[in-house]
Amino acid sequence: MSVAITFILNFIKNKVLEIIKSKYFLVFVLFSLMAFMVFFIIFQLKSKDIKIKELEETLYTTKLELSNMVIKKNIAFQSNSQYIKEIYTNSSEAIEKLTEDKKYNSNEIMTLDKIIKDYNNARSPPR
């Protein structure tokens, strides 16, 4: 029985050594290694490409958010400047009326009161 097992093991060992020593086996191993390397590189490139696309999307949305914030601040600034310009225009008109009238009456007092209120409003514009 042990002779049969030894015979079978020697047969397998000899065949395996023949296959390993064969030039076709070496070519197969080389092609297998090259194919593995190519597939590994392709997988890595796809992974990096996905990551790059995610980063580009994040960058694009960040740029949009920043431009929206700038536009909102610009609109708020313009509305505040328009509001202040309107207040000063009203006050200037009231001052011109005051200088045209040389009498001091209730109109002048109301005009001065309006000017004071306008300037107080200009110091605290609406948000």
XYZ file of N, CA, C and O in Angstrom:
508
model
N 0.802 -1.186 0.000
C 0.000 0.000 0.000
C 0.851 1.258 0.000
O 0.572 2.188 -0.732
N 1.888 1.263 0.837
C 2.759 2.429 0.889
C 3.547 2.567 -0.402
O 3.914 3.665 -0.806
N 3.797 1.457 -1.077
C 4.503 1.499 -2.360
C 3.610 2.175 -3.394
O 4.073 2.985 -4.201
N 2.325 1.873 -3.356
C 1.385 2.469 -4.307
C 1.271 3.973 -4.055
O 1.256 4.776 -5.005
N 1.197 4.364 -2.808
C 1.093 5.788 -2.471
C 2.376 6.505 -2.885
O 2.336 7.606 -3.460
N 3.521 5.890 -2.634
C 4.800 6.477 -3.029
C 4.889 6.585 -4.538
O 5.355 7.599 -5.075
N 4.417 5.569 -5.230
C 4.420 5.596 -6.693
C 3.544 6.733 -7.219
O 3.949 7.464 -8.132
N 2.358 6.889 -6.645
C 1.437 7.952 -7.079
C 2.026 9.320 -6.776
O 1.986 10.237 -7.614
N 2.579 9.503 -5.601
C 3.174 10.793 -5.238
C 4.364 11.123 -6.133
O 4.529 12.271 -6.568
N 5.219 10.141 -6.423
C 6.349 10.370 -7.332
C 5.869 10.717 -8.734
O 6.445 11.584 -9.398
N 4.825 10.052 -9.179
C 4.257 10.330 -10.503
C 3.738 11.772 -10.568
O 4.023 12.505 -11.522
N 2.986 12.163 -9.538
C 2.439 13.529 -9.498
C 3.586 14.537 -9.422
O 3.573 15.564 -10.116
N 4.583 14.249 -8.585
C 5.707 15.171 -8.426
C 6.463 15.318 -9.751
O 6.808 16.439 -10.152
N 6.685 14.244 -10.451
C 7.390 14.310 -11.732
C 6.587 15.092 -12.768
O 7.150 15.878 -13.536
N 5.275 14.845 -12.824
C 4.431 15.564 -13.788
C 4.381 17.052 -13.456
O 4.432 17.898 -14.360
N 4.278 17.377 -12.166
C 4.235 18.797 -11.763
C 5.552 19.465 -12.117
O 5.573 20.597 -12.624
N 6.666 18.790 -11.889
C 7.973 19.363 -12.244
C 8.104 19.529 -13.753
O 8.671 20.523 -14.224
N 7.586 18.596 -14.513
C 7.622 18.728 -15.973
C 6.812 19.938 -16.420
O 7.245 20.695 -17.293
N 5.634 20.076 -15.831
C 4.771 21.211 -16.210
C 5.435 22.523 -15.824
O 5.431 23.486 -16.588
N 6.021 22.570 -14.625
C 6.666 23.801 -14.170
C 7.880 24.127 -15.040
O 8.139 25.292 -15.343
N 8.622 23.137 -15.467
C 9.809 23.357 -16.310
C 9.431 23.673 -17.757
O 10.263 24.150 -18.516
N 8.216 23.441 -18.137
C 7.776 23.649 -19.513
C 7.779 25.149 -19.848
O 7.438 26.000 -19.032
N 8.185 25.473 -21.078
C 8.203 26.875 -21.492
C 6.780 27.427 -21.628
O 6.542 28.607 -21.414
N 5.818 26.600 -21.936
C 4.421 27.066 -22.052
C 3.874 27.496 -20.690
O 3.120 28.461 -20.594
N 4.279 26.768 -19.676
C 3.839 27.136 -18.330
C 4.435 28.492 -17.935
O 3.747 29.332 -17.367
N 5.705 28.696 -18.267
C 6.341 29.979 -17.958
C 5.680 31.123 -18.729
O 5.453 32.211 -18.184
N 5.353 30.868 -19.998
C 4.652 31.882 -20.796
C 3.279 32.173 -20.174
O 2.862 33.329 -20.054
N 2.586 31.103 -19.752
C 1.285 31.267 -19.106
C 1.406 32.103 -17.826
O 0.596 33.003 -17.570
N 2.432 31.836 -17.031
C 2.636 32.584 -15.787
C 2.928 34.047 -16.095
O 2.377 34.958 -15.453
N 3.780 34.296 -17.079
C 4.097 35.685 -17.453
C 2.856 36.425 -17.941
O 2.602 37.569 -17.545
N 2.081 35.798 -18.825
C 0.851 36.431 -19.311
C -0.147 36.648 -18.177
O -0.835 37.670 -18.137
N -0.211 35.709 -17.282
C -1.118 35.860 -16.140
C -0.708 37.051 -15.276
O -1.550 37.852 -14.852
N 0.582 37.169 -15.014
C 1.076 38.309 -14.237
C 0.813 39.634 -14.952
O 0.386 40.610 -14.330
N 1.057 39.657 -16.250
C 0.808 40.882 -17.010
C -0.676 41.238 -17.010
O -1.048 42.400 -16.840
N -1.535 40.234 -17.194
C -2.982 40.477 -17.181
C -3.417 40.988 -15.814
O -4.219 41.931 -15.710
N -2.885 40.395 -14.748
C -3.216 40.851 -13.401
C -2.787 42.303 -13.204
O -3.545 43.108 -12.652
N -1.585 42.641 -13.670
C -1.106 44.017 -13.522
C -1.976 44.989 -14.316
O -2.325 46.076 -13.836
N -2.356 44.616 -15.527
C -3.200 45.484 -16.354
C -4.553 45.694 -15.693
O -5.050 46.828 -15.591
N -5.181 44.617 -15.214
C -6.478 44.754 -14.558
C -6.373 45.576 -13.283
O -7.250 46.375 -12.968
N -5.295 45.408 -12.543
C -5.084 46.176 -11.321
C -4.934 47.665 -11.638
O -5.539 48.513 -10.983
N -4.175 47.976 -12.681
C -3.990 49.381 -13.077
C -5.306 49.982 -13.558
O -5.641 51.116 -13.219
N -6.068 49.224 -14.348
C -7.366 49.714 -14.827
C -8.293 49.987 -13.648
O -8.972 51.029 -13.598
N -8.331 49.090 -12.688
C -9.171 49.279 -11.505
C -8.742 50.530 -10.736
O -9.584 51.322 -10.304
N -7.442 50.723 -10.565
C -6.941 51.900 -9.860
C -7.313 53.183 -10.604
O -7.715 54.178 -9.991
N -7.173 53.175 -11.934
C -7.518 54.358 -12.723
C -8.999 54.688 -12.623
O -9.382 55.859 -12.510
N -9.847 53.662 -12.659
C -11.287 53.906 -12.518
C -11.603 54.475 -11.153
O -12.419 55.389 -11.018
N -10.963 53.959 -10.137
C -11.171 54.450 -8.777
C -10.758 55.915 -8.668
O -11.477 56.739 -8.090
N -9.603 56.244 -9.227
C -9.113 57.629 -9.190
C -10.021 58.536 -10.012
O -10.282 59.676 -9.626
N -10.515 58.044 -11.147
C -11.404 58.841 -11.990
C -12.700 59.162 -11.256
O -13.191 60.294 -11.330
N -13.248 58.196 -10.542
C -14.468 58.438 -9.764
C -14.207 59.486 -8.690
O -15.014 60.400 -8.481
N -13.084 59.385 -8.018
C -12.727 60.350 -6.974
C -12.553 61.746 -7.565
O -13.015 62.737 -6.992
N -11.923 61.839 -8.728
C -11.735 63.136 -9.392
C -13.082 63.744 -9.761
O -13.312 64.944 -9.574
N -14.001 62.934 -10.277
C -15.326 63.447 -10.636
C -16.077 63.954 -9.407
O -16.745 64.987 -9.453
N -15.969 63.233 -8.292
C -16.610 63.685 -7.051
C -16.028 65.023 -6.593
O -16.765 65.924 -6.196
N -14.709 65.143 -6.671
C -14.067 66.393 -6.265
C -14.438 67.551 -7.200
O -14.643 68.681 -6.741
N -14.528 67.275 -8.491
C -14.945 68.314 -9.437
C -16.367 68.780 -9.149
O -16.667 69.970 -9.201
N -17.247 67.837 -8.841
C -18.628 68.192 -8.518
C -18.688 69.033 -7.243
O -19.408 70.028 -7.179
N -17.909 68.628 -6.246
C -17.861 69.393 -5.001
C -17.331 70.805 -5.250
O -17.873 71.779 -4.729
N -16.292 70.904 -6.058
C -15.727 72.201 -6.388
C -16.738 73.060 -7.129
O -16.887 74.252 -6.827
N -17.469 72.487 -8.072
C -18.467 73.229 -8.843
C -19.579 73.742 -7.934
O -19.965 74.907 -8.027
N -20.080 72.881 -7.037
C -21.157 73.326 -6.152
C -20.658 74.390 -5.176
O -21.385 75.327 -4.856
N -19.404 74.266 -4.737
C -18.845 75.276 -3.843
C -18.723 76.616 -4.563
O -19.040 77.659 -3.999
N -18.291 76.572 -5.812
C -18.200 77.812 -6.588
C -19.573 78.448 -6.757
O -19.720 79.664 -6.645
N -20.586 77.628 -7.031
C -21.942 78.158 -7.174
C -22.426 78.788 -5.877
O -23.021 79.870 -5.889
N -22.186 78.111 -4.759
C -22.612 78.655 -3.476
C -21.913 79.975 -3.181
O -22.545 80.930 -2.716
N -20.618 80.044 -3.469
C -19.881 81.286 -3.228
C -20.379 82.410 -4.137
O -20.550 83.544 -3.681
N -20.635 82.105 -5.394
C -21.126 83.152 -6.293
C -22.522 83.602 -5.883
O -22.846 84.789 -5.963
N -23.350 82.670 -5.390
C -24.670 83.061 -4.897
C -24.557 83.968 -3.683
O -25.313 84.943 -3.557
N -23.621 83.665 -2.783
C -23.443 84.525 -1.612
C -22.975 85.920 -2.027
O -23.447 86.925 -1.491
N -22.066 85.985 -2.998
C -21.585 87.287 -3.467
C -22.728 88.076 -4.101
O -22.878 89.276 -3.850
N -23.542 87.399 -4.893
C -24.667 88.077 -5.542
C -25.662 88.579 -4.494
O -26.155 89.711 -4.575
N -25.953 87.754 -3.480
C -26.875 88.183 -2.427
C -26.334 89.389 -1.672
O -27.063 90.335 -1.374
N -25.038 89.377 -1.360
C -24.443 90.509 -0.656
C -24.467 91.755 -1.531
O -24.689 92.854 -1.037
N -24.236 91.579 -2.824
C -24.277 92.720 -3.742
C -25.687 93.306 -3.810
O -25.865 94.527 -3.788
N -26.679 92.436 -3.881
C -28.078 92.909 -3.913
C -28.428 93.628 -2.615
O -29.064 94.694 -2.631
N -28.004 93.072 -1.479
C -28.279 93.712 -0.196
C -27.585 95.069 -0.119
O -28.178 96.050 0.353
N -26.349 95.145 -0.602
C -25.628 96.415 -0.590
C -26.328 97.442 -1.463
O -26.475 98.609 -1.073
N -26.755 97.033 -2.654
C -27.436 97.966 -3.549
C -28.760 98.442 -2.961
O -29.100 99.622 -3.068
N -29.509 97.524 -2.339
C -30.779 97.951 -1.750
C -30.539 98.903 -0.579
O -31.265 99.887 -0.419
N -29.507 98.636 0.231
C -29.176 99.547 1.332
C -28.724 100.904 0.810
O -29.130 101.938 1.352
N -27.903 100.900 -0.235
C -27.451 102.186 -0.780
C -28.620 102.949 -1.398
O -28.699 104.177 -1.263
N -29.537 102.247 -2.047
C -30.723 102.901 -2.608
C -31.592 103.474 -1.489
O -32.100 104.592 -1.603
N -31.738 102.712 -0.403
C -32.529 103.164 0.740
C -31.912 104.416 1.357
O -32.613 105.404 1.628
N -30.594 104.402 1.549
C -29.913 105.563 2.139
C -29.985 106.759 1.189
O -30.224 107.898 1.622
N -29.830 106.515 -0.103
C -29.921 107.599 -1.089
C -31.309 108.232 -1.055
O -31.455 109.455 -1.112
N -32.330 107.402 -0.946
C -33.705 107.904 -0.880
C -33.924 108.748 0.370
O -34.539 109.819 0.317
N -33.388 108.277 1.493
C -33.543 109.025 2.746
C -32.844 110.376 2.656
O -33.411 111.410 3.025
N -31.619 110.392 2.132
C -30.885 111.659 2.023
C -31.524 112.591 1.005
O -31.496 113.805 1.173
N -32.117 112.045 -0.042
C -32.821 112.871 -1.022
C -34.025 113.534 -0.362
O -34.254 114.741 -0.550
N -34.785 112.771 0.398
C -35.934 113.345 1.107
C -35.481 114.431 2.072
O -36.095 115.496 2.167
N -34.380 114.174 2.779
C -33.878 115.152 3.738
C -33.358 116.388 3.021
O -33.571 117.516 3.484
N -32.710 116.214 1.889
C -32.202 117.365 1.124
C -33.348 118.228 0.626
O -33.273 119.466 0.658
N -34.405 117.581 0.148
C -35.581 118.345 -0.300
C -36.192 119.119 0.861
O -36.583 120.284 0.705
N -36.247 118.503 2.004
C -36.805 119.182 3.170
C -35.925 120.354 3.586
O -36.438 121.425 3.956
N -34.607 120.208 3.481
C -33.704 121.307 3.839
C -33.856 122.452 2.849
O -33.856 123.633 3.228
N -34.008 122.141 1.553
C -34.210 123.195 0.549
C -35.500 123.961 0.815
O -35.544 125.185 0.696
N -36.556 123.251 1.182
C -37.812 123.924 1.513
C -37.635 124.814 2.737
O -38.209 125.889 2.816
N -36.844 124.351 3.670
C -36.614 125.115 4.893
C -35.848 126.390 4.591
O -36.154 127.452 5.155
N -34.873 126.333 3.671
C -34.107 127.541 3.360
C -34.905 128.509 2.503
O -34.663 129.721 2.553
N -35.846 127.983 1.711
C -36.681 128.884 0.900
C -37.647 129.665 1.787
O -37.893 130.840 1.560
N -38.216 129.008 2.770
C -39.117 129.691 3.699
C -38.275 130.326 4.789
O -37.502 129.665 5.454
N -38.441 131.625 4.955
C -37.678 132.299 5.993
C -38.458 132.376 7.291
O -37.985 132.935 8.256
N -39.635 131.846 7.285
C -40.431 131.860 8.496
C -40.256 130.522 9.202
O -40.169 129.496 8.575
N -40.248 130.613 10.504
C -40.186 129.383 11.279
C -41.566 129.106 11.847
O -42.036 129.833 12.716
N -42.169 128.087 11.304
C -43.509 127.745 11.774
C -43.580 126.236 12.007
O -42.559 125.548 12.048
N -44.783 125.743 12.113
C -44.938 124.313 12.392
C -44.428 123.443 11.241
O -43.978 122.325 11.450
N -44.487 123.943 9.994
C -43.941 123.196 8.849
C -42.446 122.978 9.007
O -41.929 121.891 8.730
N -41.756 124.020 9.416
C -40.315 123.893 9.594
C -39.987 122.929 10.723
O -39.053 122.133 10.616
N -40.743 123.015 11.753
C -40.509 122.106 12.869
C -40.774 120.668 12.421
O -40.004 119.752 12.739
N -41.855 120.456 11.655
C -42.145 119.106 11.153
C -41.053 118.642 10.184
O -40.668 117.474 10.186
N -40.546 119.585 9.365
C -39.480 119.247 8.431
C -38.227 118.820 9.185
O -37.585 117.808 8.847
N -37.848 119.581 10.179
C -36.685 119.226 10.981
C -36.891 117.886 11.678
O -35.966 117.066 11.758
N -38.100 117.682 12.157
C -38.402 116.400 12.795
C -38.268 115.255 11.789
O -37.718 114.194 12.101
N -38.736 115.489 10.546
C -38.623 114.473 9.503
C -37.151 114.191 9.169
O -36.744 113.042 8.993
N -36.342 115.264 9.092
C -34.917 115.097 8.808
C -34.251 114.262 9.899
O -33.479 113.337 9.626
N -34.568 114.574 11.129
C -33.976 113.824 12.246
C -34.383 112.361 12.177
O -33.552 111.454 12.330
N -35.636 112.091 11.889
C -36.102 110.702 11.782
C -35.431 109.991 10.608
O -35.034 108.822 10.715
N -35.296 110.706 9.461
C -34.649 110.092 8.292
C -33.197 109.730 8.583
O -32.728 108.649 8.221
N -32.494 110.643 9.238
C -31.089 110.343 9.548
C -30.974 109.220 10.567
O -30.070 108.400 10.490
N -31.901 109.159 11.497
C -31.889 108.046 12.445
C -32.200 106.733 11.733
O -31.604 105.691 12.061
N -33.113 106.784 10.782
C -33.406 105.572 9.983
C -32.208 105.163 9.129
O -31.949 103.974 8.951
N -31.468 106.148 8.616
C -30.308 105.829 7.788
C -29.210 105.182 8.609
O -28.442 104.367 8.091
N -29.135 105.503 9.866
C -28.110 104.879 10.706
C -28.412 103.427 11.000
O -27.528 102.654 11.276
N -29.685 103.059 10.935
C -30.054 101.646 11.152
C -30.927 101.182 9.987
O -32.137 101.108 10.119
N -30.300 100.858 8.824
C -31.081 100.423 7.654
C -31.688 99.053 7.865
O -31.202 98.268 8.688
N -32.760 98.755 7.147
C -33.405 97.429 7.286
C -32.503 96.334 6.734
O -31.698 96.559 5.837
N -32.661 95.138 7.229
C -31.846 93.997 6.794
C -32.664 93.075 5.924
O -33.741 92.771 6.066
